[in-house]
Short mmCIF file of C-alpha atoms and ligand atoms in Angstrom, two decimals:
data_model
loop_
_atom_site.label_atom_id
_atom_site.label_comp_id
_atom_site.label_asym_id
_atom_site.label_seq_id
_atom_site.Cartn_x
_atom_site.Cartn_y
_atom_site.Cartn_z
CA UNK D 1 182.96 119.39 -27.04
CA UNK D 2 179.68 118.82 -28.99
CA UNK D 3 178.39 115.58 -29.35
CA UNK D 4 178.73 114.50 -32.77
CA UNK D 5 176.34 112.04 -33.79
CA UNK D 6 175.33 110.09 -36.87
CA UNK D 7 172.46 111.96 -38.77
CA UNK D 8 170.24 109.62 -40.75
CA UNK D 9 169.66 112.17 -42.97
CA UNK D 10 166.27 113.02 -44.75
CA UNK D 11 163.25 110.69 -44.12
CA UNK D 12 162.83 109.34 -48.05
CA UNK D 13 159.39 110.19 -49.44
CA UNK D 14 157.21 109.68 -52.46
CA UNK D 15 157.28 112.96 -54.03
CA UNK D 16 153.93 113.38 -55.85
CA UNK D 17 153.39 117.57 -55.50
CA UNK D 18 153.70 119.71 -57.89
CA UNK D 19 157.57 119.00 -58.21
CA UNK D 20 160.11 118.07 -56.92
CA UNK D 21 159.58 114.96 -58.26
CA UNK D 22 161.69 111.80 -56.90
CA UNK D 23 164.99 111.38 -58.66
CA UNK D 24 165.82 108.68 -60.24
CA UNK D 25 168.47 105.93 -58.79
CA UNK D 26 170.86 105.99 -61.73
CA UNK D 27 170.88 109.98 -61.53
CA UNK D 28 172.04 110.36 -57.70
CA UNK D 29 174.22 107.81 -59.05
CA UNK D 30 175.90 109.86 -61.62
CA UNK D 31 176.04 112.90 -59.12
CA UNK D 32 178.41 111.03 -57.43
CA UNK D 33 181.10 111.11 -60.44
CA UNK D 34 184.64 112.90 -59.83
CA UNK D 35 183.85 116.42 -60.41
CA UNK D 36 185.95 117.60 -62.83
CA UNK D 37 187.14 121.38 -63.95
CA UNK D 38 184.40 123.26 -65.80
CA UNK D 39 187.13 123.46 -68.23
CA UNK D 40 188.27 120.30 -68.86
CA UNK D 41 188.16 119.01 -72.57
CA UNK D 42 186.65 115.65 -70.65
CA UNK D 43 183.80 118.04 -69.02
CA UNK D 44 182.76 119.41 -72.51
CA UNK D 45 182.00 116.22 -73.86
CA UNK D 46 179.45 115.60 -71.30
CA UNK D 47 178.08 119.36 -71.87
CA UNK D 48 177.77 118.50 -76.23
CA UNK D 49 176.40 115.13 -75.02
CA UNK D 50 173.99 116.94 -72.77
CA UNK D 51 173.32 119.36 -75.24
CA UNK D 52 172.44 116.93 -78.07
CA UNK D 53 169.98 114.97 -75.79
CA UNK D 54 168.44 118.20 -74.99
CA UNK D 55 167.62 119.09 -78.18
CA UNK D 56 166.03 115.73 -78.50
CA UNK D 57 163.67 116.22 -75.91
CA UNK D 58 162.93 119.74 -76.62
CA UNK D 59 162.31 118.24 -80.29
CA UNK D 60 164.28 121.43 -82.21
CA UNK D 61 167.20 121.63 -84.12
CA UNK D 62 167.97 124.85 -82.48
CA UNK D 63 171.82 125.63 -81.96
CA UNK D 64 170.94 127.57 -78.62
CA UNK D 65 170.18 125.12 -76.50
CA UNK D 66 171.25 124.61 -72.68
CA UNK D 67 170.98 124.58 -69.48
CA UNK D 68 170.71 127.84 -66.77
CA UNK D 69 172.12 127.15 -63.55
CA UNK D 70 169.07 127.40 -61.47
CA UNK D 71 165.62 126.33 -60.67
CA UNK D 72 162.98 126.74 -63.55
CA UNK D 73 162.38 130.69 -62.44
CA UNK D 74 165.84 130.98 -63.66
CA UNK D 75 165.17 129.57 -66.99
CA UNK D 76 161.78 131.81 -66.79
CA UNK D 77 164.11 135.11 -66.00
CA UNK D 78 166.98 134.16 -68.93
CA UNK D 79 163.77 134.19 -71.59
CA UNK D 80 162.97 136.88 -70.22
CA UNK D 81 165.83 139.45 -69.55
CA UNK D 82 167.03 138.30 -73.08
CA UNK D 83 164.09 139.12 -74.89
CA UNK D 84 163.11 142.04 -73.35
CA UNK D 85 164.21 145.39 -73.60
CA UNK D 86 162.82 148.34 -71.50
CA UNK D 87 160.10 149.92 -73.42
CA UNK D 88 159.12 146.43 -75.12
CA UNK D 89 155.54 144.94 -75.31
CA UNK D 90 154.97 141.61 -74.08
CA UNK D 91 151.62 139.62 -74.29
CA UNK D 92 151.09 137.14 -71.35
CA UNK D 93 148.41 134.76 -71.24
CA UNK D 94 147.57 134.22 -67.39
CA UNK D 95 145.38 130.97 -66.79
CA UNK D 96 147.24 130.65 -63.22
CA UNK D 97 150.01 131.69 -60.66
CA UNK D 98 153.45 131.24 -63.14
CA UNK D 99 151.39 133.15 -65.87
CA UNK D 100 151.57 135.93 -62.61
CA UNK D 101 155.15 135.26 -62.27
CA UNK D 102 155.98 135.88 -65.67
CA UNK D 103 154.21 139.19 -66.19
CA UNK D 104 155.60 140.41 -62.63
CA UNK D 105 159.51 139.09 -64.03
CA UNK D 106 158.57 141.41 -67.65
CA UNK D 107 157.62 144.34 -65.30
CA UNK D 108 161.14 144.07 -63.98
CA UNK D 109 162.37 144.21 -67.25
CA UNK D 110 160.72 147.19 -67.68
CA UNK D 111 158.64 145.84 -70.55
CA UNK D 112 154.85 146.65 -70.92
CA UNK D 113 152.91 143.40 -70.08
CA UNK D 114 149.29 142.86 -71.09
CA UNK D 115 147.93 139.89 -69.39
CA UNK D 116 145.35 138.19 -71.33
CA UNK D 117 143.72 135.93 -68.37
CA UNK D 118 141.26 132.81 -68.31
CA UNK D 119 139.65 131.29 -65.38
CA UNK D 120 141.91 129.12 -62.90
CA UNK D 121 140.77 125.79 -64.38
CA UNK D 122 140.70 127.18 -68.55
CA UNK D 123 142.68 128.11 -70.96
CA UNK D 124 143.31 130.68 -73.30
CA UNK D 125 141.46 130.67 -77.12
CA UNK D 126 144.00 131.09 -80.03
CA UNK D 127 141.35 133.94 -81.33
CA UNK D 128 142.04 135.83 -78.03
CA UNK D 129 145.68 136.39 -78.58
CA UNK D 130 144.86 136.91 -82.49
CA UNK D 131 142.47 139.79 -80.92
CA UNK D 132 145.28 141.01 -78.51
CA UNK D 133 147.96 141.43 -81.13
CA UNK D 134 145.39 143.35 -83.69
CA UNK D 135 144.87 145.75 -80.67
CA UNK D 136 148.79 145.75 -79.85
CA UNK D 137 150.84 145.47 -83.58
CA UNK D 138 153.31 146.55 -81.66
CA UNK D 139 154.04 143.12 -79.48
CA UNK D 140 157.35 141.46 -79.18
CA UNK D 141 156.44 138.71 -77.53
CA UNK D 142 153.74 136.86 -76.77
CA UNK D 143 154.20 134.18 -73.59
CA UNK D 144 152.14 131.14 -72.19
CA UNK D 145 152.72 128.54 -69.40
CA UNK D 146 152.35 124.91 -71.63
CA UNK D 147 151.26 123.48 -67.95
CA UNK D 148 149.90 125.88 -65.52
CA UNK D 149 150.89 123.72 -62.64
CA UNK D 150 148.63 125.99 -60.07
CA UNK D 151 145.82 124.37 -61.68
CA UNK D 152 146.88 121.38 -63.97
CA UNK D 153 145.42 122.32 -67.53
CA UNK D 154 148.09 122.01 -70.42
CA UNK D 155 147.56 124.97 -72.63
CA UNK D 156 146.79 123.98 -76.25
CA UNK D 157 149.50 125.31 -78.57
CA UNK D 158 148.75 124.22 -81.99
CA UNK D 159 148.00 127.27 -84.29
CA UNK D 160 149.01 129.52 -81.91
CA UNK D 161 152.63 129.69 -83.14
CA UNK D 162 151.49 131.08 -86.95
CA UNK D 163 149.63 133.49 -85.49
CA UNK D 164 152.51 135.06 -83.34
CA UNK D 165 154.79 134.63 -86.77
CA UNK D 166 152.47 136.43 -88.82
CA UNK D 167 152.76 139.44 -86.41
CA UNK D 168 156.33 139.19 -86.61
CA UNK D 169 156.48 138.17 -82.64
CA UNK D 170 158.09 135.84 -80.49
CA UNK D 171 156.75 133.07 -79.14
CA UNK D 172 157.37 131.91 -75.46
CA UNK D 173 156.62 128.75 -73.51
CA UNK D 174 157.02 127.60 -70.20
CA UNK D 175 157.05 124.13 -70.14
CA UNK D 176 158.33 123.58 -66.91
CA UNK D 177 156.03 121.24 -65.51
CA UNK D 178 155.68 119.55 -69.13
CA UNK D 179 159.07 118.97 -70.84
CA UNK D 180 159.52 115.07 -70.93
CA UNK D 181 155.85 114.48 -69.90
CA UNK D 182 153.69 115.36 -72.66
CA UNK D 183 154.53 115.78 -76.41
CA UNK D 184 155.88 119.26 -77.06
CA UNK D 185 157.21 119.85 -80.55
CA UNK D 186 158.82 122.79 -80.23
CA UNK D 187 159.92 123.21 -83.79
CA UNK D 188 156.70 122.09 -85.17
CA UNK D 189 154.78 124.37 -83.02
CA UNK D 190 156.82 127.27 -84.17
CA UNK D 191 158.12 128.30 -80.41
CA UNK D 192 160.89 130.69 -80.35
CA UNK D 193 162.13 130.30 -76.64
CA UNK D 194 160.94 127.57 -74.41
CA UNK D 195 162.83 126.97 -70.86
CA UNK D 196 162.10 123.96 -68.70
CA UNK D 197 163.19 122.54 -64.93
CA UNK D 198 165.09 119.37 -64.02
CA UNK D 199 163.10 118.30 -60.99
CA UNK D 200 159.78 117.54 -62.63
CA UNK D 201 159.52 115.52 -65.57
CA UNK D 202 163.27 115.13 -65.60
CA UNK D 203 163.69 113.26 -62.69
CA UNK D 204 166.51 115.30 -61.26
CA UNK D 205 167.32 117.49 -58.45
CA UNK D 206 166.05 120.95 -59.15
CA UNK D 207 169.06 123.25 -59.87
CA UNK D 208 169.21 123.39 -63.62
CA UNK D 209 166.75 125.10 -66.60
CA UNK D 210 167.22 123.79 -70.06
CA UNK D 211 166.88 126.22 -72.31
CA UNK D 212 166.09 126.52 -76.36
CA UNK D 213 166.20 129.38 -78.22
CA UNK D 214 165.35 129.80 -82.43
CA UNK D 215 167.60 131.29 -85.00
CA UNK D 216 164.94 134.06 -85.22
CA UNK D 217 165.03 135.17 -81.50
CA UNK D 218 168.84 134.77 -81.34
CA UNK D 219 169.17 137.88 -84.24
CA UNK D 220 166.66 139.26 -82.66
CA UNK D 221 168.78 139.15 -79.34
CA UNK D 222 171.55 139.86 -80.79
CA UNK D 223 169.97 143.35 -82.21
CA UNK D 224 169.35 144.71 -78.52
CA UNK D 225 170.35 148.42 -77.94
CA UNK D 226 171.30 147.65 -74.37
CA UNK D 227 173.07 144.23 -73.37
CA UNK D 228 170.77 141.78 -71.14
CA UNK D 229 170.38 143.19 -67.72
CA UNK D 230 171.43 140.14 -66.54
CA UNK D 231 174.89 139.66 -66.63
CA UNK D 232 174.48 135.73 -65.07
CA UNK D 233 171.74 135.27 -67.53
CA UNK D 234 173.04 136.62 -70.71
CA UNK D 235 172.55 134.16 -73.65
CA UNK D 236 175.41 135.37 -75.81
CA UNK D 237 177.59 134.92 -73.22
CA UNK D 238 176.18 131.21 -72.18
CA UNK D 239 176.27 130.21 -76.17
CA UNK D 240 179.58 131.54 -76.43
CA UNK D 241 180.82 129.06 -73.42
CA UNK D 242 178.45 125.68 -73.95
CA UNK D 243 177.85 126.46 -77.95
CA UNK D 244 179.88 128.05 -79.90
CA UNK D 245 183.53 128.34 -77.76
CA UNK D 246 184.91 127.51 -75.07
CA UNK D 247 185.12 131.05 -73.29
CA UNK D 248 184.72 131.01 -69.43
CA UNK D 249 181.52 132.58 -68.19
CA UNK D 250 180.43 131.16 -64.91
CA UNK D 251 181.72 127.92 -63.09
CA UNK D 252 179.50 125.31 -64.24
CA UNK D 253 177.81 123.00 -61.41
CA UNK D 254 179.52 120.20 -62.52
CA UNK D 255 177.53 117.31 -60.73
CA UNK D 256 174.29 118.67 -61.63
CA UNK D 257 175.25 118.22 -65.01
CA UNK D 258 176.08 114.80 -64.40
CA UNK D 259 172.73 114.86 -62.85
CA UNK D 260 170.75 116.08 -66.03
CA UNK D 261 172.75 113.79 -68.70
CA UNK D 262 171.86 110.44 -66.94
CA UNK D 263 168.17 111.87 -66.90
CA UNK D 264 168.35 112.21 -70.49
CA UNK D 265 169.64 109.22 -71.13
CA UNK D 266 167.29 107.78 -68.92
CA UNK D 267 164.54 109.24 -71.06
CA UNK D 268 166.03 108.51 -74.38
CA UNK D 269 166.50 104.62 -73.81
CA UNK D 270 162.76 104.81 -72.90
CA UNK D 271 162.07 107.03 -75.71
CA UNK D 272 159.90 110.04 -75.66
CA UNK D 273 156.56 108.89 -76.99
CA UNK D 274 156.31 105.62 -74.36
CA UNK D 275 157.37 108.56 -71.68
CA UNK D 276 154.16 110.63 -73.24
CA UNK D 277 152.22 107.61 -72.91
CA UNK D 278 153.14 106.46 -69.29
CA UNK D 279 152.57 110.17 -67.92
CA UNK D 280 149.12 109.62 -69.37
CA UNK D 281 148.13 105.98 -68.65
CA UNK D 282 148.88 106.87 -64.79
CA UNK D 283 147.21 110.08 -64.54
CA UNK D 284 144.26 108.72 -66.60
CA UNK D 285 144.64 105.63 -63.92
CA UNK D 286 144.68 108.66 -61.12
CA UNK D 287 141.67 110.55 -61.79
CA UNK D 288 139.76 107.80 -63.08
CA UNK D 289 140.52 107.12 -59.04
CA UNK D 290 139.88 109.87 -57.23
CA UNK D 291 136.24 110.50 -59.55
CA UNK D 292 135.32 107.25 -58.44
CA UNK D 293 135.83 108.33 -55.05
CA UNK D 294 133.79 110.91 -55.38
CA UNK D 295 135.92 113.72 -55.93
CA UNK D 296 135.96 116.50 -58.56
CA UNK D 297 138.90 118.02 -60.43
CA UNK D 298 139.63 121.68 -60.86
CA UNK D 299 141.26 121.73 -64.88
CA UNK D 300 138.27 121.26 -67.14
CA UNK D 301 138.27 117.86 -68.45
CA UNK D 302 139.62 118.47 -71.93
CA UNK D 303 142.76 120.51 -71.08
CA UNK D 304 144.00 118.85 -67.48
CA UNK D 305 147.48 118.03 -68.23
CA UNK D 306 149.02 114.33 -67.55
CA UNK D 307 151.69 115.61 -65.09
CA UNK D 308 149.75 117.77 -62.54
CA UNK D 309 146.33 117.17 -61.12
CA UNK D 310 144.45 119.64 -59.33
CA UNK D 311 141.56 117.67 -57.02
CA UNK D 312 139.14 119.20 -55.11
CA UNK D 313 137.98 118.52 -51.76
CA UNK D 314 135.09 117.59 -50.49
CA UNK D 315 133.27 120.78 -48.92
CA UNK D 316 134.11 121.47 -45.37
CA UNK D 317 137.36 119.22 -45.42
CA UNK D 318 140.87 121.28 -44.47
CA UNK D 319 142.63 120.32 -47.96
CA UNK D 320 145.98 121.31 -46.18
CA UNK D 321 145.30 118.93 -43.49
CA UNK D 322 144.71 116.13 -45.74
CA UNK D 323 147.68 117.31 -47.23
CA UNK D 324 149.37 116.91 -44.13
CA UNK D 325 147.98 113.77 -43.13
CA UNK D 326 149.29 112.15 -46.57
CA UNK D 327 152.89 113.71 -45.70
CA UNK D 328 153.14 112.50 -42.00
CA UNK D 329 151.65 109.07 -41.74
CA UNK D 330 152.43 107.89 -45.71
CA UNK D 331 155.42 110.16 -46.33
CA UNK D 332 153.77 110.82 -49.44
CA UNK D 333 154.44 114.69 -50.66
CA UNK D 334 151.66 115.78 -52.16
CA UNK D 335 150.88 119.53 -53.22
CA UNK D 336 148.62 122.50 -51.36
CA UNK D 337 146.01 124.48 -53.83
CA UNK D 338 146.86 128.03 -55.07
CA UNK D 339 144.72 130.69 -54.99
CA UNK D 340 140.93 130.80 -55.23
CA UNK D 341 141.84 127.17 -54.43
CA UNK D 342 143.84 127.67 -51.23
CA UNK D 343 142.72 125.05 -48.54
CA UNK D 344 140.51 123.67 -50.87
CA UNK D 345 142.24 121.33 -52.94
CA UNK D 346 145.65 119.40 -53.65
CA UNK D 347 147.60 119.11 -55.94
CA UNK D 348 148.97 115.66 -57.49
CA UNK D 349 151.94 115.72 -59.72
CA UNK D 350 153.09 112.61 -61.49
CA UNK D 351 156.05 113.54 -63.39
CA UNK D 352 159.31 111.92 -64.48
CA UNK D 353 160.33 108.77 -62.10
CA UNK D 354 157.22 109.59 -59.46
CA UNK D 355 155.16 108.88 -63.03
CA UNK D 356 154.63 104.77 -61.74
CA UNK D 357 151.85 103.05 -61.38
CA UNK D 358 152.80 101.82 -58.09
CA UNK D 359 152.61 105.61 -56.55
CA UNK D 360 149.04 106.17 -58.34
CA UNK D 361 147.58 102.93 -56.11
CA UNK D 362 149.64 104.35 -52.84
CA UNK D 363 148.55 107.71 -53.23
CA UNK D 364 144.61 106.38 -53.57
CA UNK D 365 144.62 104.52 -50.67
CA UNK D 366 146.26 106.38 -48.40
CA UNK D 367 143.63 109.19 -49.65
CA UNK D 368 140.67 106.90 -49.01
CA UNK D 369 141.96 106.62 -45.77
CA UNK D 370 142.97 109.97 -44.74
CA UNK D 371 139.44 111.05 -46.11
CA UNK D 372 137.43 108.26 -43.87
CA UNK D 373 139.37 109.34 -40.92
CA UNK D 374 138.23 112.85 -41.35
CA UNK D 375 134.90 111.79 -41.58
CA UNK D 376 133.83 111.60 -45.75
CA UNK D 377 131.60 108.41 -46.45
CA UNK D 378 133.24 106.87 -49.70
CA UNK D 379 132.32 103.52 -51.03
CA UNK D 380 135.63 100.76 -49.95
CA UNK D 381 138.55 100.64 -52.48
CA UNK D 382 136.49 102.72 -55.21
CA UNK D 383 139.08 104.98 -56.01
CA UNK D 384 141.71 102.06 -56.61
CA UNK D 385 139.59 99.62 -58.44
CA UNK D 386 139.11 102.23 -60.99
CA UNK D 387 142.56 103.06 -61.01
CA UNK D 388 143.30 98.91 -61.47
CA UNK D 389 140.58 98.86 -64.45
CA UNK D 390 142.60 101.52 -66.14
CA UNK D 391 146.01 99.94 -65.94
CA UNK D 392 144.09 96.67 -66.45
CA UNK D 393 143.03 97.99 -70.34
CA UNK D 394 146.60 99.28 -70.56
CA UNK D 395 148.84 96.71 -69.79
C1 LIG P 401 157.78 124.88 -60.98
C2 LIG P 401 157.42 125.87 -62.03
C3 LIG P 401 158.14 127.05 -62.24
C4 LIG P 401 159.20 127.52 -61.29
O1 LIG P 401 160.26 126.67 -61.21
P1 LIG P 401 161.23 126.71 -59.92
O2 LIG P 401 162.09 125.52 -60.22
O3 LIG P 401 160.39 126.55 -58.72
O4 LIG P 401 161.98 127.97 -59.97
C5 LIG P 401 157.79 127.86 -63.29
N1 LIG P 401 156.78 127.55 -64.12
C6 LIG P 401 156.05 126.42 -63.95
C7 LIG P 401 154.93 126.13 -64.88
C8 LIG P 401 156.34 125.56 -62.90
O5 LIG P 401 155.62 124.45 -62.72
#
């Protein structure tokens, strides 16, 4: 016979990478609801509730609007396979790795992708994609990553949206590493298909991708020679079981549900502008930190994002062992740098419940320390007492 002993389960951890983020008490809470049949009248109240606060945060009044089951790559393939046909143009703007992912997922659609690409660290002009669709009339879609979380800059969006309408294309935002963290009106800003993730700014497990999708993309959808190659992913299908009937499609993961609707109603009893503001007080509070400590970040100034922060560091230092060090002796999670920024930076996500001001001071000091072990001279406490003036002017 084996022994059989009591496992303790998963050390708990301060999750402050590039997502998952920690979930929040009330949410693992609600995961623990009876889970009930996919198609019981009781269930769908919870899916139109869910629905309705999703449109909140998503700030449309679009009808199409749910969540995939799946992580945000999931949400990233339904835009995708649903939009695209074979044949199809798409115009990606590439500032980072998911900008990669999306052009590699269009390739598998068999669409034509033209990557229009900044520098890890910029973003991309609004004449550049003007420029793009002059040279290709013949887009369908033109996609961008809202934050690139490779490198933390938030891509600007304004204008961009009445340039795509006037050449009669679609326009596509990832904004999983942004929904519920900074402002994104996606009505206002004339976005046709936007998909998110539960696990970063939504304080939930990963697992589900809300979706949104506008009237104008739906016909357009709905005018496909081929059906979606996806059969899981197919947005007709989805509408016709969360939406607009009550027809079977796929079982629905009940608990995660549960999981997403307390999130929601998490972030709608603290409303969505103080949620704006607290992402940005504490990652103002962050880098206002690790500059002090003498540190650089990799996003240009003007575009880094309030949920992800890409810090460099300092030359010579193994940025996955301070990585490491932060993991094993604080249990703080903290993310590894992509690309021309492998082993030279990490990555510091404050999104959704890890968003506190508690984890910015935890994360600073245990980084002081971690640094002065490994050798860096850095002036005692700098990087908090910045940190504490910016709170201090906030609060
Ligand atoms: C995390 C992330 C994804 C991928 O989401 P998964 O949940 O890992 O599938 C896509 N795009 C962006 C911008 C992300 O930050």
């Amino acid at each position: 016979m084996t022994n059989i002993t009591v496992d303790p389960g998963p050390t708990p951890k301060t999750l402050l990478g590039p997502g998952p983020s920690n979930v929040h008490p009330r949410v693992y809470k609600a995961m623990t609801s009876p889970v009930l049949s996919h198609m019981d009248p009781e269930f769908w109240d919870i899916m139109d509730e869910t629905v309705d606060l999703l449109r909140e945060v998503f700030q449309t009044s679009n009808g199409l609007t749910l969540p995939i089951s799946g992580t945000g790559s999931a949400g990233m393939e339904a835009a995708l396979y649903n939009a695209l046909e074979p044949g199809d143009t798409i115009l990606v703007g590439v500032t980072g790795f998911f900008g990669s992912r999306i052009v590699d997922i269009a390739e598998r659609c068999d669409a034509k992708a033209i990557n229009i690409s900044s520098d890890w660290g910029e973003t991309i002009e609004p004449e550049r994609i003007e420029e793009a669709l002059n040279k290709h009339p013949d887009t369908k879609v033109v996609a961008l990553v809202h934050c690139e979380t490779s490198t933390g800059i938030l891509q600007p969006l304004e204008e961009i949206g009445e340039i795509v309408r006037a050449h009669d294309a679609l326009f596509l935002i990832d904004a999983v590493a942004s929904l519920g963290g900074q402002d994104l009106p996606v009505d206002r800003l004339g976005i046709d298909i936007c998909y998110s993730g539960s696990q970063k700014c939504l304080s939930c497990p990963p697992g589900l991708a809300p979706i949104t999708m506008s009237q104008r993309a739906i016909e357009i959808v709905k005018n496909r020679t081929n059906p979606s190659r996806s059969w899981y992913l197919d947005l007709s299908m989805l509408d016709e079981y969360w939406i607009s009937a009550r027809k079977y499609h796929h079982t629905a993961p009940v608990s995660m549900i549960y999981a997403l609707r307390e999130s929601l109603r998490i972030l709608a009893e603290e409303g969505l502008e103080h949620s704006f503001s607290r992402h940005h007080t504490n990652a103002e509070a962050l880098r206002a930190g690790v500059l002090a400590m003498g540190l650089d970040l990799i996003a240009n100034d003007k575009v880094q994002s309030d949920t992800v922060n890409g810090i460099r560091m300092p030359d010579g230092v193994d940025a996955d062992q301070v990585r490491m060090a932060l993991l094993n002796d604080y249990k703080i999670e903290t993310g590894g740098g992509m690309g021309p920024f492998k082993g030279k930076a990490i990555r510091i996500g404050l999104m959704g419940y890890s968003s506190q001001q508690a984890n910015v001071l935890a994360v600073l000091s245990a980084l002081e320390a971690v640094l002065t072990n490994l050798g860096v001279e850095m002036p005692g406490s700098a990087g908090v007492s910045a940190a504490n003036l910016v709170f201090n002017e906030q609060y």
